[in-house]
């Protein structure tokens, strides 16, 4: 239509019309590309969106973007690989809702007796492995958290970012999976009640790498044989992370969990939790012998609380990257930091000042 219309016009009129037409076309095309990016960003944060709509928008959004390790693309792909087998074939993200997952688990367990007649399996330990990935990660996964029963050193718990919770009752010679029926397989924090070691808390998900997301903090009253969600429950579809989990050594009803949505505290053994500090928190630690003093780190700072974790003050030290905290009962005033991007630091005055 536009070509036929130009033929009927004079040269000057055709030139003006062509310029106007091309200008309109450029404006239209300029609006299309940002719209695609906007569609993906909006869909990714919409819990009602369909997974396959997000996947299609992502393919368009990332086609011209950097796709290296730890890029925005790699973080998205972790989510995609985690979610797709769980919502196939419908793409309905509500299938990852914790309540629905528990319902499916209950249905499975109700028919478990039918499986008892099946041949039994024997777990074989890994004596050696091949690097199947061909790069820095050999492909066998990692263990991020370890905890020893405070009353029996033979009993050890290990948390895996994507392999759940493992338990050994013979000082690590043999291991047994303890949390395979939870909504998410990652475990980033383990806290054992020193007064009742049968009571165990875990923070779920991969807090370090984000390969699995958190569904909250879980509690066991029988040494990890069974689990119940505490008052800190997170919808998996929101793609949040939980990280470290610590218990007050003199009052096991008090716990802290660091998450990507802030630092939370409970004073009633997990029944209720409340936010004590905003931010993306990582490592947590009590001052030895002084549980009213709590240390916490983010990817950009170090924080101290001297009122039992009700309020936190940021230290002036400049740190970057993942920040790990270490303390020593031999000197309760000593605090050590290892920052992934700018080195290690030491404080001899309970975190007031640091030297490199």
GROMACS .gro file of C-alpha atoms in nm:
model
  356
    1UNK     CA    1   0.000   0.000   0.000
    2UNK     CA    2   0.281   0.241   0.095
    3UNK     CA    3   0.470   0.171  -0.235
    4UNK     CA    4   0.163   0.226  -0.450
    5UNK     CA    5   0.091   0.548  -0.264
    6UNK     CA    6   0.445   0.680  -0.329
    7UNK     CA    7   0.410   0.617  -0.705
    8UNK     CA    8   0.111   0.848  -0.722
    9UNK     CA    9   0.298   1.135  -0.555
   10UNK     CA   10   0.546   1.380  -0.699
   11UNK     CA   11   0.921   1.345  -0.633
   12UNK     CA   12   0.928   1.603  -0.354
   13UNK     CA   13   0.615   1.468  -0.188
   14UNK     CA   14   0.748   1.113  -0.220
   15UNK     CA   15   1.074   1.215  -0.052
   16UNK     CA   16   0.894   1.374   0.242
   17UNK     CA   17   0.658   1.079   0.275
   18UNK     CA   18   0.946   0.828   0.264
   19UNK     CA   19   1.132   1.014   0.541
   20UNK     CA   20   0.818   1.021   0.751
   21UNK     CA   21   0.756   0.651   0.687
   22UNK     CA   22   1.113   0.551   0.779
   23UNK     CA   23   1.104   0.764   1.093
   24UNK     CA   24   0.785   0.594   1.205
   25UNK     CA   25   0.937   0.252   1.132
   26UNK     CA   26   1.251   0.331   1.337
   27UNK     CA   27   1.041   0.447   1.633
   28UNK     CA   28   0.828   0.134   1.614
   29UNK     CA   29   1.131  -0.095   1.604
   30UNK     CA   30   1.292   0.090   1.893
   31UNK     CA   31   0.984   0.020   2.102
   32UNK     CA   32   0.986  -0.351   2.026
   33UNK     CA   33   1.327  -0.442   2.177
   34UNK     CA   34   1.276  -0.275   2.516
   35UNK     CA   35   0.931  -0.427   2.527
   36UNK     CA   36   1.080  -0.775   2.499
   37UNK     CA   37   1.322  -0.710   2.786
   38UNK     CA   38   1.045  -0.556   2.990
   39UNK     CA   39   0.823  -0.858   2.923
   40UNK     CA   40   1.090  -1.094   3.057
   41UNK     CA   41   1.163  -0.887   3.368
   42UNK     CA   42   0.794  -0.852   3.447
   43UNK     CA   43   0.720  -1.220   3.385
   44UNK     CA   44   1.017  -1.336   3.594
   45UNK     CA   45   0.880  -1.152   3.897
   46UNK     CA   46   0.519  -1.255   3.840
   47UNK     CA   47   0.436  -1.572   4.044
   48UNK     CA   48   0.125  -1.624   3.829
   49UNK     CA   49   0.321  -1.632   3.501
   50UNK     CA   50   0.363  -1.957   3.311
   51UNK     CA   51   0.713  -2.105   3.314
   52UNK     CA   52   0.721  -2.155   2.937
   53UNK     CA   53   0.621  -1.793   2.877
   54UNK     CA   54   0.914  -1.687   3.098
   55UNK     CA   55   1.146  -1.927   2.915
   56UNK     CA   56   1.047  -1.790   2.574
   57UNK     CA   57   1.092  -1.431   2.688
   58UNK     CA   58   1.429  -1.519   2.842
   59UNK     CA   59   1.560  -1.665   2.516
   60UNK     CA   60   1.487  -1.337   2.342
   61UNK     CA   61   1.617  -1.125   2.632
   62UNK     CA   62   1.952  -1.305   2.666
   63UNK     CA   63   2.035  -1.369   2.301
   64UNK     CA   64   2.261  -1.062   2.281
   65UNK     CA   65   2.378  -1.058   2.643
   66UNK     CA   66   2.692  -1.191   2.808
   67UNK     CA   67   2.643  -1.556   2.906
   68UNK     CA   68   2.952  -1.635   3.113
   69UNK     CA   69   2.977  -1.787   3.458
   70UNK     CA   70   2.801  -1.587   3.733
   71UNK     CA   71   2.640  -1.359   3.476
   72UNK     CA   72   2.273  -1.265   3.488
   73UNK     CA   73   2.221  -1.537   3.227
   74UNK     CA   74   2.386  -1.811   3.436
   75UNK     CA   75   2.176  -1.718   3.741
   76UNK     CA   76   1.862  -1.737   3.532
   77UNK     CA   77   1.963  -2.073   3.386
   78UNK     CA   78   2.005  -2.215   3.737
   79UNK     CA   79   1.647  -2.121   3.805
   80UNK     CA   80   1.529  -2.260   3.471
   81UNK     CA   81   1.701  -2.598   3.521
   82UNK     CA   82   1.570  -2.617   3.877
   83UNK     CA   83   1.210  -2.532   3.790
   84UNK     CA   84   1.142  -2.700   3.454
   85UNK     CA   85   1.134  -3.065   3.568
   86UNK     CA   86   0.908  -2.963   3.856
   87UNK     CA   87   0.642  -2.792   3.644
   88UNK     CA   88   0.658  -3.004   3.327
   89UNK     CA   89   0.450  -3.022   3.113
   90UNK     CA   90   0.202  -2.752   3.216
   91UNK     CA   91   0.449  -2.482   3.319
   92UNK     CA   92   0.225  -2.397   3.615
   93UNK     CA   93   0.454  -2.237   3.876
   94UNK     CA   94   0.198  -2.291   4.150
   95UNK     CA   95   0.302  -2.658   4.140
   96UNK     CA   96   0.608  -2.547   4.338
   97UNK     CA   97   0.393  -2.409   4.618
   98UNK     CA   98   0.506  -2.564   4.949
   99UNK     CA   99   0.152  -2.667   5.050
  100UNK     CA  100   0.098  -2.849   4.721
  101UNK     CA  101   0.436  -3.020   4.749
  102UNK     CA  102   0.352  -3.146   5.095
  103UNK     CA  103   0.024  -3.280   4.958
  104UNK     CA  104   0.207  -3.473   4.686
  105UNK     CA  105   0.457  -3.607   4.941
  106UNK     CA  106   0.169  -3.726   5.161
  107UNK     CA  107   0.011  -3.905   4.867
  108UNK     CA  108   0.341  -4.077   4.796
  109UNK     CA  109   0.396  -4.178   5.156
  110UNK     CA  110   0.043  -4.318   5.182
  111UNK     CA  111   0.130  -4.568   4.910
  112UNK     CA  112   0.481  -4.642   5.041
  113UNK     CA  113   0.375  -4.981   5.181
  114UNK     CA  114   0.320  -5.101   4.827
  115UNK     CA  115   0.690  -5.047   4.759
  116UNK     CA  116   0.820  -5.252   5.051
  117UNK     CA  117   0.815  -5.568   4.845
  118UNK     CA  118   1.058  -5.414   4.596
  119UNK     CA  119   1.427  -5.524   4.599
  120UNK     CA  120   1.639  -5.340   4.855
  121UNK     CA  121   1.931  -5.118   4.760
  122UNK     CA  122   2.274  -5.092   4.921
  123UNK     CA  123   2.446  -4.752   4.924
  124UNK     CA  124   2.805  -4.766   4.802
  125UNK     CA  125   3.051  -4.492   4.906
  126UNK     CA  126   3.238  -4.292   4.642
  127UNK     CA  127   3.604  -4.402   4.652
  128UNK     CA  128   3.710  -4.199   4.348
  129UNK     CA  129   3.554  -3.983   4.080
  130UNK     CA  130   3.619  -3.856   3.731
  131UNK     CA  131   3.593  -3.491   3.637
  132UNK     CA  132   3.286  -3.525   3.417
  133UNK     CA  133   3.241  -3.150   3.376
  134UNK     CA  134   3.583  -3.073   3.228
  135UNK     CA  135   3.635  -2.754   3.433
  136UNK     CA  136   3.680  -2.632   3.793
  137UNK     CA  137   3.367  -2.816   3.912
  138UNK     CA  138   3.417  -3.193   3.875
  139UNK     CA  139   3.043  -3.259   3.881
  140UNK     CA  140   3.003  -3.437   4.217
  141UNK     CA  141   2.840  -3.153   4.408
  142UNK     CA  142   2.956  -2.995   4.733
  143UNK     CA  143   2.896  -3.001   5.107
  144UNK     CA  144   2.856  -2.656   5.259
  145UNK     CA  145   2.759  -2.718   5.622
  146UNK     CA  146   2.875  -2.958   5.892
  147UNK     CA  147   2.744  -2.996   6.248
  148UNK     CA  148   2.845  -3.237   6.524
  149UNK     CA  149   2.606  -3.356   6.794
  150UNK     CA  150   2.721  -3.159   7.104
  151UNK     CA  151   2.665  -3.464   7.328
  152UNK     CA  152   2.793  -3.739   7.098
  153UNK     CA  153   3.083  -3.672   6.860
  154UNK     CA  154   3.005  -3.994   6.670
  155UNK     CA  155   2.698  -3.822   6.521
  156UNK     CA  156   2.767  -3.580   6.236
  157UNK     CA  157   2.529  -3.392   6.005
  158UNK     CA  158   2.626  -3.258   5.660
  159UNK     CA  159   2.426  -3.018   5.445
  160UNK     CA  160   2.444  -3.016   5.065
  161UNK     CA  161   2.322  -2.728   4.842
  162UNK     CA  162   2.131  -2.970   4.619
  163UNK     CA  163   2.158  -3.307   4.793
  164UNK     CA  164   1.974  -3.254   5.120
  165UNK     CA  165   2.085  -3.345   5.472
  166UNK     CA  166   2.313  -3.641   5.547
  167UNK     CA  167   2.368  -3.805   5.887
  168UNK     CA  168   2.644  -4.031   6.015
  169UNK     CA  169   2.632  -4.212   6.349
  170UNK     CA  170   2.984  -4.361   6.322
  171UNK     CA  171   3.202  -4.049   6.287
  172UNK     CA  172   3.156  -4.027   5.909
  173UNK     CA  173   3.218  -4.386   5.807
  174UNK     CA  174   2.863  -4.430   5.677
  175UNK     CA  175   2.599  -4.175   5.581
  176UNK     CA  176   2.222  -4.173   5.544
  177UNK     CA  177   1.996  -3.918   5.372
  178UNK     CA  178   1.759  -3.755   5.622
  179UNK     CA  179   1.554  -3.496   5.435
  180UNK     CA  180   1.467  -3.629   5.091
  181UNK     CA  181   1.096  -3.553   5.132
  182UNK     CA  182   1.131  -3.180   5.185
  183UNK     CA  183   1.009  -2.938   4.914
  184UNK     CA  184   1.366  -2.835   4.833
  185UNK     CA  185   1.682  -3.045   4.854
  186UNK     CA  186   1.933  -2.778   4.956
  187UNK     CA  187   2.053  -2.730   5.315
  188UNK     CA  188   2.255  -2.419   5.402
  189UNK     CA  189   2.235  -2.409   5.781
  190UNK     CA  190   2.220  -2.665   6.064
  191UNK     CA  191   2.156  -2.590   6.432
  192UNK     CA  192   2.142  -2.858   6.704
  193UNK     CA  193   1.991  -2.799   7.047
  194UNK     CA  194   2.276  -2.863   7.298
  195UNK     CA  195   2.022  -2.939   7.570
  196UNK     CA  196   1.822  -3.179   7.351
  197UNK     CA  197   2.025  -3.299   7.051
  198UNK     CA  198   1.720  -3.471   6.904
  199UNK     CA  199   1.593  -3.122   6.819
  200UNK     CA  200   1.752  -2.998   6.497
  201UNK     CA  201   1.682  -2.698   6.274
  202UNK     CA  202   1.787  -2.656   5.912
  203UNK     CA  203   1.764  -2.363   5.671
  204UNK     CA  204   1.671  -2.496   5.327
  205UNK     CA  205   1.805  -2.408   4.983
  206UNK     CA  206   2.148  -2.325   4.841
  207UNK     CA  207   2.238  -2.001   5.015
  208UNK     CA  208   2.579  -1.974   4.850
  209UNK     CA  209   2.525  -2.055   4.483
  210UNK     CA  210   2.147  -2.022   4.447
  211UNK     CA  211   2.112  -2.353   4.262
  212UNK     CA  212   1.817  -2.445   4.484
  213UNK     CA  213   1.582  -2.197   4.651
  214UNK     CA  214   1.458  -2.190   5.007
  215UNK     CA  215   1.120  -2.306   5.129
  216UNK     CA  216   1.200  -2.190   5.483
  217UNK     CA  217   1.339  -2.324   5.810
  218UNK     CA  218   1.250  -2.680   5.914
  219UNK     CA  219   1.253  -2.844   6.257
  220UNK     CA  220   1.300  -3.205   6.366
  221UNK     CA  221   1.229  -3.345   6.713
  222UNK     CA  222   1.363  -3.695   6.643
  223UNK     CA  223   1.719  -3.648   6.525
  224UNK     CA  224   1.625  -3.575   6.163
  225UNK     CA  225   1.393  -3.869   6.103
  226UNK     CA  226   1.097  -3.638   6.035
  227UNK     CA  227   1.054  -3.267   5.971
  228UNK     CA  228   0.799  -2.990   6.010
  229UNK     CA  229   0.810  -2.640   5.866
  230UNK     CA  230   0.858  -2.368   6.129
  231UNK     CA  231   0.693  -2.028   6.126
  232UNK     CA  232   0.953  -1.915   5.871
  233UNK     CA  233   0.797  -2.051   5.552
  234UNK     CA  234   0.884  -1.924   5.204
  235UNK     CA  235   0.703  -1.992   4.877
  236UNK     CA  236   0.953  -2.156   4.639
  237UNK     CA  237   0.810  -1.961   4.347
  238UNK     CA  238   0.947  -1.638   4.497
  239UNK     CA  239   1.305  -1.768   4.441
  240UNK     CA  240   1.454  -1.652   4.772
  241UNK     CA  241   1.764  -1.782   4.949
  242UNK     CA  242   1.824  -1.877   5.313
  243UNK     CA  243   2.179  -1.902   5.435
  244UNK     CA  244   2.332  -1.944   5.780
  245UNK     CA  245   2.137  -2.060   6.086
  246UNK     CA  246   2.262  -2.022   6.445
  247UNK     CA  247   2.117  -2.106   6.786
  248UNK     CA  248   2.183  -1.921   7.111
  249UNK     CA  249   2.409  -2.161   7.307
  250UNK     CA  250   2.244  -2.078   7.639
  251UNK     CA  251   1.885  -2.038   7.518
  252UNK     CA  252   1.792  -2.284   7.238
  253UNK     CA  253   1.461  -2.108   7.182
  254UNK     CA  254   1.651  -1.819   7.022
  255UNK     CA  255   1.773  -1.866   6.665
  256UNK     CA  256   1.877  -1.642   6.376
  257UNK     CA  257   1.859  -1.714   6.004
  258UNK     CA  258   2.029  -1.502   5.737
  259UNK     CA  259   1.842  -1.472   5.407
  260UNK     CA  260   1.831  -1.277   5.083
  261UNK     CA  261   1.536  -1.084   5.229
  262UNK     CA  262   1.694  -0.992   5.562
  263UNK     CA  263   1.808  -1.126   5.899
  264UNK     CA  264   1.533  -1.295   6.103
  265UNK     CA  265   1.508  -1.396   6.469
  266UNK     CA  266   1.285  -1.631   6.670
  267UNK     CA  267   1.253  -1.646   7.049
  268UNK     CA  268   1.007  -1.937   7.064
  269UNK     CA  269   1.199  -2.221   6.894
  270UNK     CA  270   1.083  -2.130   6.544
  271UNK     CA  271   0.710  -2.084   6.597
  272UNK     CA  272   0.735  -1.716   6.505
  273UNK     CA  273   1.007  -1.513   6.334
  274UNK     CA  274   1.058  -1.139   6.298
  275UNK     CA  275   1.288  -0.920   6.090
  276UNK     CA  276   1.575  -0.756   6.281
  277UNK     CA  277   1.778  -0.620   5.988
  278UNK     CA  278   1.717  -0.557   5.618
  279UNK     CA  279   1.960  -0.671   5.353
  280UNK     CA  280   2.118  -0.974   5.189
  281UNK     CA  281   2.282  -1.136   5.494
  282UNK     CA  282   2.530  -1.422   5.484
  283UNK     CA  283   2.743  -1.547   5.775
  284UNK     CA  284   2.637  -1.536   6.143
  285UNK     CA  285   2.822  -1.595   6.470
  286UNK     CA  286   2.785  -1.545   6.846
  287UNK     CA  287   3.067  -1.400   7.053
  288UNK     CA  288   3.204  -1.694   7.256
  289UNK     CA  289   3.072  -1.684   7.611
  290UNK     CA  290   2.865  -1.373   7.537
  291UNK     CA  291   2.555  -1.468   7.333
  292UNK     CA  292   2.416  -1.116   7.373
  293UNK     CA  293   2.673  -1.017   7.111
  294UNK     CA  294   2.594  -1.135   6.759
  295UNK     CA  295   2.806  -1.086   6.446
  296UNK     CA  296   2.662  -1.083   6.092
  297UNK     CA  297   2.795  -1.017   5.744
  298UNK     CA  298   2.660  -0.911   5.408
  299UNK     CA  299   2.842  -0.895   5.075
  300UNK     CA  300   2.943  -0.538   5.152
  301UNK     CA  301   2.963  -0.510   5.529
  302UNK     CA  302   3.012  -0.644   5.881
  303UNK     CA  303   2.750  -0.589   6.153
  304UNK     CA  304   2.747  -0.621   6.532
  305UNK     CA  305   2.462  -0.647   6.782
  306UNK     CA  306   2.517  -0.608   7.156
  307UNK     CA  307   2.154  -0.645   7.262
  308UNK     CA  308   2.094  -1.009   7.177
  309UNK     CA  309   2.030  -0.947   6.810
  310UNK     CA  310   1.747  -0.697   6.837
  311UNK     CA  311   1.941  -0.422   6.658
  312UNK     CA  312   2.258  -0.428   6.446
  313UNK     CA  313   2.518  -0.160   6.376
  314UNK     CA  314   2.737  -0.161   6.067
  315UNK     CA  315   3.113  -0.145   6.116
  316UNK     CA  316   3.311   0.104   5.906
  317UNK     CA  317   3.536  -0.168   5.763
  318UNK     CA  318   3.525  -0.192   5.383
  319UNK     CA  319   3.473  -0.550   5.264
  320UNK     CA  320   3.357  -0.693   4.933
  321UNK     CA  321   3.237  -1.030   4.813
  322UNK     CA  322   3.125  -1.312   5.033
  323UNK     CA  323   3.235  -1.240   5.393
  324UNK     CA  324   3.296  -1.528   5.635
  325UNK     CA  325   3.328  -1.479   6.012
  326UNK     CA  326   3.536  -1.681   6.260
  327UNK     CA  327   3.575  -1.650   6.638
  328UNK     CA  328   3.772  -1.841   6.903
  329UNK     CA  329   3.677  -1.941   7.258
  330UNK     CA  330   4.048  -1.903   7.341
  331UNK     CA  331   4.005  -1.527   7.296
  332UNK     CA  332   3.640  -1.416   7.289
  333UNK     CA  333   3.736  -1.065   7.180
  334UNK     CA  334   3.899  -1.188   6.859
  335UNK     CA  335   3.701  -1.174   6.533
  336UNK     CA  336   3.839  -1.284   6.195
  337UNK     CA  337   3.692  -1.200   5.855
  338UNK     CA  338   3.768  -1.345   5.513
  339UNK     CA  339   3.629  -1.131   5.230
  340UNK     CA  340   3.615  -1.293   4.889
  341UNK     CA  341   3.714  -0.979   4.700
  342UNK     CA  342   3.960  -0.796   4.926
  343UNK     CA  343   4.135  -1.026   5.173
  344UNK     CA  344   4.129  -1.114   5.541
  345UNK     CA  345   4.094  -0.896   5.851
  346UNK     CA  346   4.141  -0.931   6.227
  347UNK     CA  347   3.978  -0.757   6.522
  348UNK     CA  348   4.091  -0.788   6.885
  349UNK     CA  349   3.812  -0.573   7.029
  350UNK     CA  350   3.496  -0.766   6.940
  351UNK     CA  351   3.461  -0.621   6.592
  352UNK     CA  352   3.496  -0.253   6.681
  353UNK     CA  353   3.810  -0.210   6.469
  354UNK     CA  354   3.994  -0.429   6.220
  355UNK     CA  355   4.342  -0.459   6.074
  356UNK     CA  356   4.423  -0.631   5.746
   0.00000   0.00000   0.00000
